[in-house]
Amino acid sequence: MKNDSGEPGPARPRGNPTRRRVLQGTATAVGTALASAGIYELIDKFAKPPRRTSVADSPFAQEQYILQNEQVIMVDGSGVKSGKKGTIAVRVPALHDHVITAKLNVEAKADALREAQREFEAALLELEQRFAPTPSGVAVTVSWGLSYFQHYIPSLAKASRFFKAGTRYPAYLPVDVATSKAEGRTVYAVQNARTFPSDQPPTGFGSVRLEQNDVAVLLRSDSLANIRAAQNALFGSGSGQVGDLFKVTSVRQGFSGGGFFGQQGLPSKFALAAGIPGAQLIPPQSQGFLGFATTLDSNMGPDNIANLETLPGWTDQWPEGYFKQGTTMHLSHLFQDLATWYEQSFPTYKDRVQAMLQPGLSPAPGTLVLEPPGQSEAEVAQQVQRYHAYGHSGSMSQVDSTTSAVTSNYGKVYPSGTTVPVRGDFDTLDNPFHYTSDPTGDHYSDRPAAGLHFIAFQPTTAFFNLVRLSMDGHYPDSTLPLSPRSPHSGINSILHTTHRQNYLVPPRRHRAFPLAEFLA
């Protein structure tokens, strides 16, 4: 808990009777959604939590987005841990993943926001006393949408070492220094979400929904019981819980992995259990619905490279920015057409390898974990000329990485080709969400559908946009001569995006209602 200066302060009783009365009409539906995991109850039956190395108690990292004590193992080409043949490092993600999005149920007044800040931080601290922020405990990542800052933090009345008194939205947000310099105007590190050339929702859905949630909370754990405990503490309506601070707009649930140790993976088991067309062709040990490993250690930003301030010249948060040790987050939902992927457009293993990675590859059938060399924009263009096609990961492999060796502001040397973003996405059967407060607008259905809740952490939204555009063959100085929805354009033709939003993830010390301490 923090007082107005940001220092620890006394706790106040949690829960506001007025806020509780406002929520009485919707509490039942939300409570039911939070209490029931539906088909995801099977995760604990389908997969045993992996054995994870215990670690001594240590201070919690300020980086909320980093999943502490995430296991890295060596696997063979089939994606199974192997002491003798394992040559590829992969991260073993938490089995359970939940995201809860919400609008605030708090008056846009200084006193109300500071009270909410104290209540929410107290609830988070209590959770941390019960659970470590690891897969064996429960990791909590709190992120804030631009709508929160615009509506609730219009200006900062109090001066501080971070800001002048009277600083107005958006001037207190982190600045994307590199993009601002390139465009000759001030560009902030977090921007509203946009659509991309290959974005195409399912027939009848309408346009992609660019959301305006105030807050999104990501929960990750190997234990469903731990996830539920966190959900109840933060979004429940009972005594001592702080759910009356929020009006939940969606609950998004899913799963990751399960097949690294020789068992049948969760994607295969769930798709078969739900009767998803094409499920019978998912490789049994696959980490994802599409049959390939998604948590290659080499494809994940190392250490704190995805922080706002780590790489010199990216933002203005070094050395002492308010949001230092924070990052930005992109959250989206997309459906995956498994029948088209496995049976129609890409019926052979070779077809799928070349679409997922790059043309010209011919690995042994059954190889699910591959690390082909990165491709430059020129090399991708050459492959388009030769094969009239490009691969999904190949199109982005150098765009999402450092272009030369760089020494971080913390003194760490990263070689050229080091990946910058950290992915946290997970497979789902939500259609499109487990719960939504707007079932008509979100085209909610209780019929399971294969999909992905995509999550990526990176220093700036502009960098995410650059990487995402390259997936469509759109580079800063050229565009590949293929339709972004073509079956020859990576995996784009089997993806159907429905929702997008960008968030700012503060450091742990400012995770609860950031900047409220500076209001009058």
Short mmCIF file of C-alpha atoms in Angstrom, two decimals:
data_model
loop_
_atom_site.label_atom_id
_atom_site.label_comp_id
_atom_site.label_asym_id
_atom_site.label_seq_id
_atom_site.Cartn_x
_atom_site.Cartn_y
_atom_site.Cartn_z
CA MET A 1 0.00 0.00 0.00
CA LYS A 2 1.21 3.48 -0.77
CA ASN A 3 0.35 6.95 0.42
CA ASP A 4 0.20 9.99 -1.88
CA SER A 5 3.96 10.25 -2.05
CA GLY A 6 4.31 6.64 -3.14
CA GLU A 7 5.60 5.46 0.25
CA PRO A 8 3.91 2.70 2.29
CA GLY A 9 0.85 3.94 4.13
CA PRO A 10 -1.80 2.52 6.47
CA ALA A 11 -4.46 0.23 5.05
CA ARG A 12 -8.12 1.18 5.00
CA PRO A 13 -11.01 -1.27 5.19
CA ARG A 14 -11.66 -2.65 1.72
CA GLY A 15 -15.02 -2.46 -0.01
CA ASN A 16 -17.32 0.45 -0.73
CA PRO A 17 -21.09 -0.01 -0.09
CA THR A 18 -22.04 2.39 -2.88
CA ARG A 19 -19.90 0.59 -5.44
CA ARG A 20 -21.30 -2.76 -4.30
CA ARG A 21 -24.90 -1.60 -4.87
CA VAL A 22 -24.02 -0.47 -8.39
CA LEU A 23 -22.71 -3.93 -9.23
CA GLN A 24 -25.48 -6.05 -7.73
CA GLY A 25 -27.20 -6.51 -11.09
CA THR A 26 -24.19 -8.02 -12.83
CA ALA A 27 -22.40 -9.74 -9.96
CA THR A 28 -24.18 -13.05 -10.44
CA ALA A 29 -23.18 -13.50 -14.10
CA VAL A 30 -19.60 -12.44 -13.50
CA GLY A 31 -19.33 -14.54 -10.35
CA THR A 32 -20.55 -17.60 -12.21
CA ALA A 33 -17.99 -17.02 -14.98
CA LEU A 34 -15.16 -16.63 -12.50
CA ALA A 35 -16.20 -19.64 -10.43
CA SER A 36 -16.56 -22.02 -13.36
CA ALA A 37 -13.70 -22.90 -15.67
CA GLY A 38 -16.02 -24.96 -17.89
CA ILE A 39 -14.12 -27.33 -20.15
CA TYR A 40 -10.84 -25.99 -18.77
CA GLU A 41 -11.50 -27.94 -15.58
CA LEU A 42 -10.05 -30.84 -17.59
CA ILE A 43 -6.58 -29.28 -17.63
CA ASP A 44 -5.79 -30.71 -14.21
CA LYS A 45 -6.98 -34.14 -15.41
CA PHE A 46 -5.21 -34.00 -18.77
CA ALA A 47 -1.82 -32.80 -17.55
CA LYS A 48 0.22 -33.02 -14.41
CA PRO A 49 2.08 -29.85 -13.40
CA PRO A 50 5.70 -30.13 -14.56
CA ARG A 51 8.34 -30.58 -11.93
CA ARG A 52 9.85 -27.17 -11.47
CA THR A 53 13.07 -26.39 -9.64
CA SER A 54 12.30 -24.72 -6.34
CA VAL A 55 13.99 -21.40 -5.71
CA ALA A 56 14.87 -19.65 -2.50
CA ASP A 57 12.71 -16.70 -1.54
CA SER A 58 13.90 -13.59 -3.34
CA PRO A 59 12.52 -10.08 -3.86
CA PHE A 60 9.74 -9.92 -6.40
CA ALA A 61 10.92 -8.50 -9.70
CA GLN A 62 9.59 -5.06 -10.57
CA GLU A 63 8.85 -6.41 -14.05
CA GLN A 64 5.29 -7.70 -13.70
CA TYR A 65 5.33 -9.30 -17.13
CA ILE A 66 8.26 -11.63 -16.43
CA LEU A 67 7.11 -15.06 -15.28
CA GLN A 68 9.63 -15.80 -12.54
CA ASN A 69 11.12 -19.30 -12.29
CA GLU A 70 9.78 -20.26 -15.72
CA GLN A 71 11.53 -23.53 -16.50
CA VAL A 72 13.78 -23.83 -19.56
CA ILE A 73 14.42 -27.38 -20.80
CA MET A 74 16.30 -28.97 -23.68
CA VAL A 75 14.09 -30.86 -26.14
CA ASP A 76 14.61 -32.91 -29.25
CA GLY A 77 12.96 -32.24 -32.59
CA SER A 78 9.70 -33.86 -31.47
CA GLY A 79 9.38 -31.33 -28.65
CA VAL A 80 10.05 -33.83 -25.85
CA LYS A 81 12.60 -33.25 -23.10
CA SER A 82 15.70 -35.30 -23.77
CA GLY A 83 18.91 -35.33 -21.77
CA LYS A 84 20.92 -36.92 -24.58
CA LYS A 85 19.29 -35.69 -27.79
CA GLY A 86 17.89 -32.40 -26.55
CA THR A 87 19.58 -29.57 -28.39
CA ILE A 88 16.87 -26.88 -28.49
CA ALA A 89 15.95 -24.74 -25.48
CA VAL A 90 12.24 -24.11 -24.87
CA ARG A 91 10.39 -22.42 -22.04
CA VAL A 92 7.79 -24.47 -20.16
CA PRO A 93 4.85 -22.11 -19.66
CA ALA A 94 2.22 -22.27 -16.94
CA LEU A 95 -0.61 -24.70 -17.77
CA HIS A 96 -3.46 -22.29 -16.92
CA ASP A 97 -3.85 -18.80 -18.38
CA HIS A 98 -6.69 -16.38 -17.60
CA VAL A 99 -7.21 -12.75 -18.61
CA ILE A 100 -9.89 -10.57 -17.02
CA THR A 101 -10.66 -7.22 -18.64
CA ALA A 102 -12.74 -4.52 -16.99
CA LYS A 103 -13.95 -0.95 -16.90
CA LEU A 104 -13.61 0.86 -13.59
CA ASN A 105 -16.47 1.20 -11.14
CA VAL A 106 -14.85 4.16 -9.39
CA GLU A 107 -15.70 7.84 -9.49
CA ALA A 108 -13.26 9.95 -11.49
CA LYS A 109 -12.30 11.90 -8.39
CA ALA A 110 -8.98 12.08 -6.59
CA ASP A 111 -10.16 10.77 -3.21
CA ALA A 112 -12.04 7.84 -4.78
CA LEU A 113 -9.09 6.89 -6.95
CA ARG A 114 -6.57 7.06 -4.14
CA GLU A 115 -8.83 4.90 -1.97
CA ALA A 116 -9.16 2.43 -4.85
CA GLN A 117 -5.38 2.46 -5.25
CA ARG A 118 -4.88 1.53 -1.60
CA GLU A 119 -7.53 -1.20 -1.68
CA PHE A 120 -6.25 -2.80 -4.87
CA GLU A 121 -2.60 -2.73 -3.80
CA ALA A 122 -3.52 -4.25 -0.43
CA ALA A 123 -5.33 -7.10 -2.20
CA LEU A 124 -2.34 -7.69 -4.48
CA LEU A 125 0.06 -7.72 -1.54
CA GLU A 126 -2.09 -10.27 0.28
CA LEU A 127 -2.00 -12.48 -2.81
CA GLU A 128 1.77 -12.23 -2.94
CA GLN A 129 1.95 -13.34 0.69
CA ARG A 130 0.03 -16.47 -0.27
CA PHE A 131 1.51 -17.24 -3.69
CA ALA A 132 4.88 -16.64 -5.32
CA PRO A 133 4.71 -15.00 -8.80
CA THR A 134 5.74 -18.28 -10.43
CA PRO A 135 3.95 -21.10 -12.28
CA SER A 136 3.82 -23.05 -9.02
CA GLY A 137 2.12 -20.08 -7.33
CA VAL A 138 0.23 -17.54 -9.41
CA ALA A 139 1.74 -14.73 -11.45
CA VAL A 140 -0.34 -11.55 -11.65
CA THR A 141 0.24 -8.93 -14.36
CA VAL A 142 -1.85 -5.75 -14.13
CA SER A 143 -2.00 -3.59 -17.27
CA TRP A 144 -3.86 -0.35 -17.99
CA GLY A 145 -5.58 0.84 -21.15
CA LEU A 146 -5.32 4.37 -22.51
CA SER A 147 -8.97 4.89 -21.57
CA TYR A 148 -7.96 4.71 -17.90
CA PHE A 149 -5.38 7.46 -18.25
CA GLN A 150 -7.52 9.67 -20.47
CA HIS A 151 -10.66 9.50 -18.33
CA TYR A 152 -9.31 9.12 -14.81
CA ILE A 153 -5.93 10.90 -14.96
CA PRO A 154 -6.61 14.02 -17.10
CA SER A 155 -3.85 15.98 -15.33
CA LEU A 156 -1.39 15.67 -12.45
CA ALA A 157 -2.00 18.29 -9.80
CA LYS A 158 1.04 17.44 -7.66
CA ALA A 159 4.64 18.01 -8.62
CA SER A 160 7.07 15.13 -8.19
CA ARG A 161 10.55 14.09 -9.26
CA PHE A 162 8.85 12.52 -12.27
CA PHE A 163 6.46 15.24 -13.45
CA LYS A 164 5.72 18.94 -13.16
CA ALA A 165 2.48 19.99 -11.52
CA GLY A 166 -0.24 20.42 -14.13
CA THR A 167 1.15 17.82 -16.57
CA ARG A 168 -1.81 16.75 -18.67
CA TYR A 169 -2.67 13.52 -20.47
CA PRO A 170 -0.90 12.17 -22.50
CA ALA A 171 2.28 14.13 -21.70
CA TYR A 172 3.04 11.98 -18.62
CA LEU A 173 3.09 8.74 -20.65
CA PRO A 174 6.40 7.20 -21.77
CA VAL A 175 7.66 8.69 -25.03
CA ASP A 176 8.80 6.48 -27.89
CA VAL A 177 12.01 8.40 -28.59
CA ALA A 178 13.06 6.48 -31.70
CA THR A 179 9.69 6.73 -33.47
CA SER A 180 9.24 10.36 -32.42
CA LYS A 181 12.58 11.21 -34.01
CA ALA A 182 11.73 9.31 -37.20
CA GLU A 183 8.29 10.90 -37.57
CA GLY A 184 9.16 14.41 -36.39
CA ARG A 185 6.41 14.45 -33.75
CA THR A 186 5.84 13.14 -30.25
CA VAL A 187 4.82 9.49 -30.33
CA TYR A 188 4.06 7.73 -27.06
CA ALA A 189 5.24 4.24 -26.19
CA VAL A 190 1.68 2.93 -25.92
CA GLN A 191 -0.84 3.76 -28.64
CA ASN A 192 -4.39 2.74 -29.42
CA ALA A 193 -4.66 -0.54 -31.29
CA ARG A 194 -5.03 -0.60 -35.05
CA THR A 195 -6.00 -3.22 -37.60
CA PHE A 196 -3.59 -4.85 -40.04
CA PRO A 197 -3.88 -5.78 -43.74
CA SER A 198 -4.53 -9.48 -43.09
CA ASP A 199 -7.05 -8.94 -40.27
CA GLN A 200 -10.30 -10.62 -41.22
CA PRO A 201 -12.88 -11.72 -38.65
CA PRO A 202 -15.13 -14.71 -39.39
CA THR A 203 -17.99 -14.24 -41.82
CA GLY A 204 -20.81 -12.29 -40.18
CA PHE A 205 -18.69 -10.96 -37.32
CA GLY A 206 -18.24 -7.46 -38.67
CA SER A 207 -15.06 -5.47 -38.25
CA VAL A 208 -12.31 -6.16 -35.73
CA ARG A 209 -13.28 -4.77 -32.32
CA LEU A 210 -10.67 -2.28 -31.12
CA GLU A 211 -11.36 -2.43 -27.42
CA GLN A 212 -11.22 0.34 -24.82
CA ASN A 213 -10.97 -1.52 -21.52
CA ASP A 214 -9.55 0.37 -18.55
CA VAL A 215 -7.62 -2.58 -17.15
CA ALA A 216 -6.57 -6.13 -18.00
CA VAL A 217 -5.23 -8.63 -15.48
CA LEU A 218 -3.26 -11.66 -16.67
CA LEU A 219 -3.11 -14.67 -14.32
CA ARG A 220 -0.73 -17.59 -14.96
CA SER A 221 -0.33 -20.76 -12.88
CA ASP A 222 0.02 -24.53 -13.02
CA SER A 223 -2.87 -24.67 -10.52
CA LEU A 224 -6.49 -23.82 -11.29
CA ALA A 225 -7.12 -23.47 -7.55
CA ASN A 226 -4.48 -20.75 -7.36
CA ILE A 227 -6.00 -18.95 -10.36
CA ARG A 228 -9.42 -19.03 -8.72
CA ALA A 229 -8.02 -17.68 -5.47
CA ALA A 230 -6.50 -14.75 -7.35
CA GLN A 231 -9.68 -14.12 -9.34
CA ASN A 232 -11.79 -14.12 -6.19
CA ALA A 233 -9.44 -11.77 -4.35
CA LEU A 234 -9.32 -9.24 -7.18
CA PHE A 235 -12.74 -9.56 -8.80
CA GLY A 236 -14.94 -11.29 -6.22
CA SER A 237 -17.80 -9.57 -4.43
CA GLY A 238 -17.30 -11.13 -1.01
CA SER A 239 -16.00 -9.62 2.17
CA GLY A 240 -12.39 -8.48 1.86
CA GLN A 241 -12.46 -8.81 -1.94
CA VAL A 242 -12.12 -5.81 -4.26
CA GLY A 243 -14.27 -6.79 -7.22
CA ASP A 244 -16.50 -3.78 -6.57
CA LEU A 245 -13.73 -1.61 -8.04
CA PHE A 246 -14.39 -3.09 -11.48
CA LYS A 247 -17.09 -3.83 -14.02
CA VAL A 248 -15.78 -6.98 -15.69
CA THR A 249 -16.11 -6.87 -19.48
CA SER A 250 -14.60 -10.27 -20.33
CA VAL A 251 -13.05 -13.41 -18.90
CA ARG A 252 -10.65 -15.17 -21.27
CA GLN A 253 -9.31 -18.62 -20.44
CA GLY A 254 -7.01 -21.15 -22.00
CA PHE A 255 -3.97 -23.39 -21.69
CA SER A 256 -0.37 -23.87 -22.73
CA GLY A 257 1.94 -26.83 -23.31
CA GLY A 258 1.51 -30.14 -21.53
CA GLY A 259 3.48 -32.28 -24.00
CA PHE A 260 7.11 -31.51 -23.20
CA PHE A 261 7.63 -34.61 -21.06
CA GLY A 262 6.28 -37.23 -23.45
CA GLN A 263 2.58 -36.95 -22.64
CA GLN A 264 -0.12 -35.94 -25.09
CA GLY A 265 -0.19 -32.15 -25.22
CA LEU A 266 -3.15 -30.06 -24.08
CA PRO A 267 -3.97 -28.67 -27.58
CA SER A 268 -4.52 -32.15 -29.01
CA LYS A 269 -6.50 -33.37 -25.99
CA PHE A 270 -8.77 -30.34 -25.83
CA ALA A 271 -9.43 -30.10 -29.55
CA LEU A 272 -10.40 -33.79 -29.63
CA ALA A 273 -12.56 -33.48 -26.51
CA ALA A 274 -14.38 -30.48 -28.01
CA GLY A 275 -14.87 -32.09 -31.42
CA ILE A 276 -12.99 -29.36 -33.31
CA PRO A 277 -12.76 -30.11 -37.07
CA GLY A 278 -9.20 -31.12 -37.91
CA ALA A 279 -8.36 -32.03 -34.30
CA GLN A 280 -7.40 -35.59 -35.19
CA LEU A 281 -4.43 -34.27 -37.19
CA ILE A 282 -2.85 -32.20 -34.42
CA PRO A 283 0.47 -33.87 -33.48
CA PRO A 284 -0.13 -35.51 -30.07
CA GLN A 285 2.79 -33.82 -28.31
CA SER A 286 2.30 -30.43 -29.93
CA GLN A 287 2.48 -27.32 -27.78
CA GLY A 288 -0.05 -25.45 -29.92
CA PHE A 289 -3.07 -26.15 -32.11
CA LEU A 290 -1.02 -25.55 -35.26
CA GLY A 291 1.51 -28.24 -34.41
CA PHE A 292 4.72 -26.36 -33.69
CA ALA A 293 6.54 -25.16 -30.59
CA THR A 294 5.74 -21.55 -29.69
CA THR A 295 8.04 -20.94 -26.71
CA LEU A 296 11.48 -21.43 -28.22
CA ASP A 297 13.86 -19.68 -25.86
CA SER A 298 15.63 -18.08 -28.82
CA ASN A 299 12.31 -16.56 -29.95
CA MET A 300 11.68 -14.90 -26.58
CA GLY A 301 13.25 -11.68 -25.42
CA PRO A 302 15.85 -12.50 -22.74
CA ASP A 303 16.17 -10.92 -19.30
CA ASN A 304 14.43 -7.53 -19.14
CA ILE A 305 15.08 -6.56 -22.77
CA ALA A 306 11.36 -5.84 -23.30
CA ASN A 307 11.35 -3.15 -20.61
CA LEU A 308 10.61 0.40 -21.66
CA GLU A 309 14.04 1.59 -20.57
CA THR A 310 16.44 -1.31 -21.23
CA LEU A 311 17.55 -0.60 -24.79
CA PRO A 312 19.22 2.81 -25.20
CA GLY A 313 17.29 5.38 -27.20
CA TRP A 314 13.99 3.51 -27.35
CA THR A 315 12.01 5.51 -24.76
CA ASP A 316 12.54 8.33 -22.25
CA GLN A 317 12.23 6.12 -19.14
CA TRP A 318 15.96 5.74 -18.46
CA PRO A 319 17.30 6.37 -15.90
CA GLU A 320 14.47 7.34 -13.53
CA GLY A 321 11.14 7.36 -15.35
CA TYR A 322 7.94 6.70 -13.41
CA PHE A 323 7.21 3.71 -15.66
CA LYS A 324 10.79 2.37 -15.60
CA GLN A 325 10.74 -1.47 -15.45
CA GLY A 326 7.37 -1.48 -17.15
CA THR A 327 6.50 -2.39 -20.74
CA THR A 328 3.64 -2.36 -23.23
CA MET A 329 1.28 -5.26 -23.90
CA HIS A 330 -0.74 -6.20 -26.95
CA LEU A 331 -3.78 -8.38 -26.32
CA SER A 332 -5.87 -9.84 -29.13
CA HIS A 333 -8.10 -12.80 -29.89
CA LEU A 334 -8.12 -14.77 -33.10
CA PHE A 335 -9.75 -17.96 -34.33
CA GLN A 336 -7.61 -20.68 -35.93
CA ASP A 337 -9.18 -22.67 -38.79
CA LEU A 338 -7.70 -26.12 -38.11
CA ALA A 339 -9.63 -27.88 -40.87
CA THR A 340 -8.18 -25.55 -43.51
CA TRP A 341 -4.73 -25.79 -41.92
CA TYR A 342 -4.51 -29.57 -41.76
CA GLU A 343 -6.87 -30.78 -44.49
CA GLN A 344 -7.29 -28.15 -47.20
CA SER A 345 -4.70 -25.42 -47.85
CA PHE A 346 -1.76 -27.14 -46.12
CA PRO A 347 -2.48 -30.89 -46.24
CA THR A 348 1.10 -32.15 -45.91
CA TYR A 349 3.66 -31.71 -43.17
CA LYS A 350 6.01 -30.05 -45.68
CA ASP A 351 3.28 -27.54 -46.62
CA ARG A 352 2.81 -26.59 -42.98
CA VAL A 353 6.53 -26.29 -42.25
CA GLN A 354 7.01 -23.91 -45.16
CA ALA A 355 3.97 -21.84 -44.24
CA MET A 356 4.89 -21.61 -40.56
CA LEU A 357 8.64 -21.11 -41.02
CA GLN A 358 9.89 -20.48 -44.56
CA PRO A 359 9.83 -22.05 -48.03
CA GLY A 360 12.52 -24.52 -49.00
CA LEU A 361 12.71 -26.38 -45.70
CA SER A 362 12.26 -30.16 -45.66
CA PRO A 363 12.81 -31.45 -42.11
CA ALA A 364 12.04 -35.01 -41.11
CA PRO A 365 8.31 -35.61 -40.59
CA GLY A 366 7.28 -35.25 -36.97
CA THR A 367 9.77 -32.47 -36.25
CA LEU A 368 7.82 -29.92 -34.20
CA VAL A 369 10.70 -27.81 -32.89
CA LEU A 370 12.79 -26.04 -35.50
CA GLU A 371 15.26 -23.16 -35.36
CA PRO A 372 15.95 -22.08 -38.96
CA PRO A 373 18.29 -19.11 -39.42
CA GLY A 374 16.71 -15.68 -39.45
CA GLN A 375 15.85 -14.04 -42.76
CA SER A 376 16.45 -10.47 -43.83
CA GLU A 377 13.81 -8.52 -45.72
CA ALA A 378 15.83 -9.05 -48.91
CA GLU A 379 16.00 -12.82 -48.34
CA VAL A 380 12.23 -13.00 -47.78
CA ALA A 381 11.71 -11.09 -51.04
CA GLN A 382 14.04 -13.50 -52.86
CA GLN A 383 12.02 -16.46 -51.60
CA VAL A 384 8.82 -14.83 -52.85
CA GLN A 385 10.41 -14.56 -56.27
CA ARG A 386 11.56 -18.19 -56.21
CA TYR A 387 8.63 -19.91 -54.45
CA HIS A 388 5.87 -17.30 -54.76
CA ALA A 389 5.45 -17.65 -51.00
CA TYR A 390 6.92 -16.63 -47.66
CA GLY A 391 6.80 -18.14 -44.18
CA HIS A 392 5.17 -16.77 -41.05
CA SER A 393 8.14 -16.70 -38.69
CA GLY A 394 10.64 -16.04 -41.47
CA SER A 395 8.90 -12.81 -42.42
CA MET A 396 9.38 -11.45 -38.87
CA SER A 397 12.61 -13.15 -37.80
CA GLN A 398 14.88 -10.13 -38.16
CA VAL A 399 12.30 -7.40 -37.73
CA ASP A 400 11.59 -8.48 -34.14
CA SER A 401 15.28 -8.59 -33.20
CA THR A 402 18.23 -6.30 -32.61
CA THR A 403 19.88 -5.31 -35.88
CA SER A 404 23.35 -5.03 -34.38
CA ALA A 405 25.11 -5.80 -31.12
CA VAL A 406 23.87 -3.49 -28.38
CA THR A 407 24.82 -2.83 -24.77
CA SER A 408 21.74 -2.24 -22.64
CA ASN A 409 21.40 0.55 -20.11
CA TYR A 410 22.06 -2.13 -17.50
CA GLY A 411 25.38 -3.13 -19.08
CA LYS A 412 24.19 -6.36 -20.68
CA VAL A 413 25.54 -7.02 -24.17
CA TYR A 414 23.00 -8.43 -26.61
CA PRO A 415 24.35 -9.78 -29.92
CA SER A 416 22.80 -8.90 -33.24
CA GLY A 417 19.66 -10.94 -33.83
CA THR A 418 18.52 -11.00 -30.20
CA THR A 419 14.72 -11.23 -30.01
CA VAL A 420 13.10 -8.29 -28.24
CA PRO A 421 9.40 -9.16 -27.59
CA VAL A 422 8.26 -11.67 -24.97
CA ARG A 423 5.20 -13.70 -25.92
CA GLY A 424 2.62 -14.84 -23.40
CA ASP A 425 -0.14 -16.11 -25.68
CA PHE A 426 -2.15 -19.26 -25.07
CA ASP A 427 -4.55 -21.57 -26.92
CA THR A 428 -8.24 -21.38 -26.13
CA LEU A 429 -11.65 -22.85 -26.93
CA ASP A 430 -13.36 -19.56 -26.02
CA ASN A 431 -15.81 -18.30 -28.64
CA PRO A 432 -14.46 -15.65 -28.47
CA PHE A 433 -14.42 -15.31 -24.65
CA HIS A 434 -15.36 -17.48 -21.67
CA TYR A 435 -17.57 -14.59 -20.48
CA THR A 436 -18.45 -11.23 -22.01
CA SER A 437 -20.59 -8.36 -20.74
CA ASP A 438 -21.56 -7.70 -24.38
CA PRO A 439 -22.50 -11.07 -25.88
CA THR A 440 -24.18 -9.49 -28.92
CA GLY A 441 -21.30 -7.17 -29.83
CA ASP A 442 -18.70 -9.87 -29.17
CA HIS A 443 -20.74 -12.53 -31.05
CA TYR A 444 -20.50 -14.83 -28.04
CA SER A 445 -21.26 -18.53 -28.44
CA ASP A 446 -20.98 -21.42 -25.99
CA ARG A 447 -19.86 -23.68 -28.84
CA PRO A 448 -16.09 -24.35 -28.47
CA ALA A 449 -13.85 -22.96 -31.18
CA ALA A 450 -10.09 -23.27 -31.66
CA GLY A 451 -8.40 -19.96 -31.09
CA LEU A 452 -5.56 -18.01 -29.56
CA HIS A 453 -5.48 -15.26 -26.97
CA PHE A 454 -2.39 -13.53 -28.28
CA ILE A 455 -0.22 -11.60 -25.81
CA ALA A 456 3.06 -9.86 -26.59
CA PHE A 457 5.20 -7.63 -24.38
CA GLN A 458 7.57 -5.15 -26.03
CA PRO A 459 9.03 -1.71 -25.28
CA THR A 460 6.70 0.20 -27.61
CA THR A 461 3.48 -0.22 -29.56
CA ALA A 462 5.22 1.11 -32.67
CA PHE A 463 7.65 -1.81 -32.51
CA PHE A 464 4.77 -4.28 -32.20
CA ASN A 465 3.09 -2.67 -35.23
CA LEU A 466 6.33 -2.92 -37.24
CA VAL A 467 6.66 -6.64 -36.47
CA ARG A 468 2.98 -7.35 -37.11
CA LEU A 469 3.05 -5.54 -40.47
CA SER A 470 6.02 -7.67 -41.56
CA MET A 471 3.85 -10.75 -40.97
CA ASP A 472 1.68 -9.34 -43.79
CA GLY A 473 4.66 -8.67 -46.05
CA HIS A 474 4.54 -4.93 -45.35
CA TYR A 475 8.01 -3.56 -44.55
CA PRO A 476 9.01 0.09 -43.99
CA ASP A 477 10.51 0.45 -47.47
CA SER A 478 8.73 -2.24 -49.50
CA THR A 479 5.67 -4.48 -49.74
CA LEU A 480 5.80 -8.09 -50.92
CA PRO A 481 3.77 -8.78 -54.10
CA LEU A 482 1.33 -11.16 -52.39
CA SER A 483 -2.12 -10.62 -50.92
CA PRO A 484 -1.84 -10.68 -47.11
CA ARG A 485 -4.69 -13.23 -46.96
CA SER A 486 -3.19 -15.50 -49.59
CA PRO A 487 -2.36 -19.11 -48.62
CA HIS A 488 1.13 -18.19 -49.83
CA SER A 489 1.46 -15.52 -47.10
CA GLY A 490 2.53 -17.57 -44.12
CA ILE A 491 -0.38 -18.71 -41.93
CA ASN A 492 -2.52 -15.59 -42.40
CA SER A 493 -5.28 -17.32 -44.37
CA ILE A 494 -6.27 -19.57 -41.46
CA LEU A 495 -6.36 -16.81 -38.82
CA HIS A 496 -9.45 -14.70 -38.08
CA THR A 497 -8.82 -11.81 -35.69
CA THR A 498 -11.77 -10.51 -33.67
CA HIS A 499 -10.41 -8.17 -30.94
CA ARG A 500 -7.35 -6.01 -30.30
CA GLN A 501 -6.15 -3.63 -27.58
CA ASN A 502 -2.84 -2.22 -26.35
CA TYR A 503 -1.99 -1.66 -22.68
CA LEU A 504 0.70 -0.08 -20.54
CA VAL A 505 2.16 -2.44 -17.94
CA PRO A 506 3.61 -0.40 -15.05
CA PRO A 507 6.36 -1.70 -12.78
CA ARG A 508 5.15 -3.62 -9.74
CA ARG A 509 5.53 -0.56 -7.49
CA HIS A 510 3.00 1.40 -9.58
CA ARG A 511 0.69 -1.43 -10.69
CA ALA A 512 -2.36 -0.28 -8.69
CA PHE A 513 -4.13 2.69 -10.28
CA PRO A 514 -0.92 4.32 -11.57
CA LEU A 515 -0.54 8.08 -11.09
CA ALA A 516 -3.56 8.36 -8.76
CA GLU A 517 -1.17 9.51 -6.01
CA PHE A 518 -0.52 12.73 -7.97
CA LEU A 519 -4.16 13.82 -8.24
CA ALA A 520 -5.35 16.84 -6.26
#
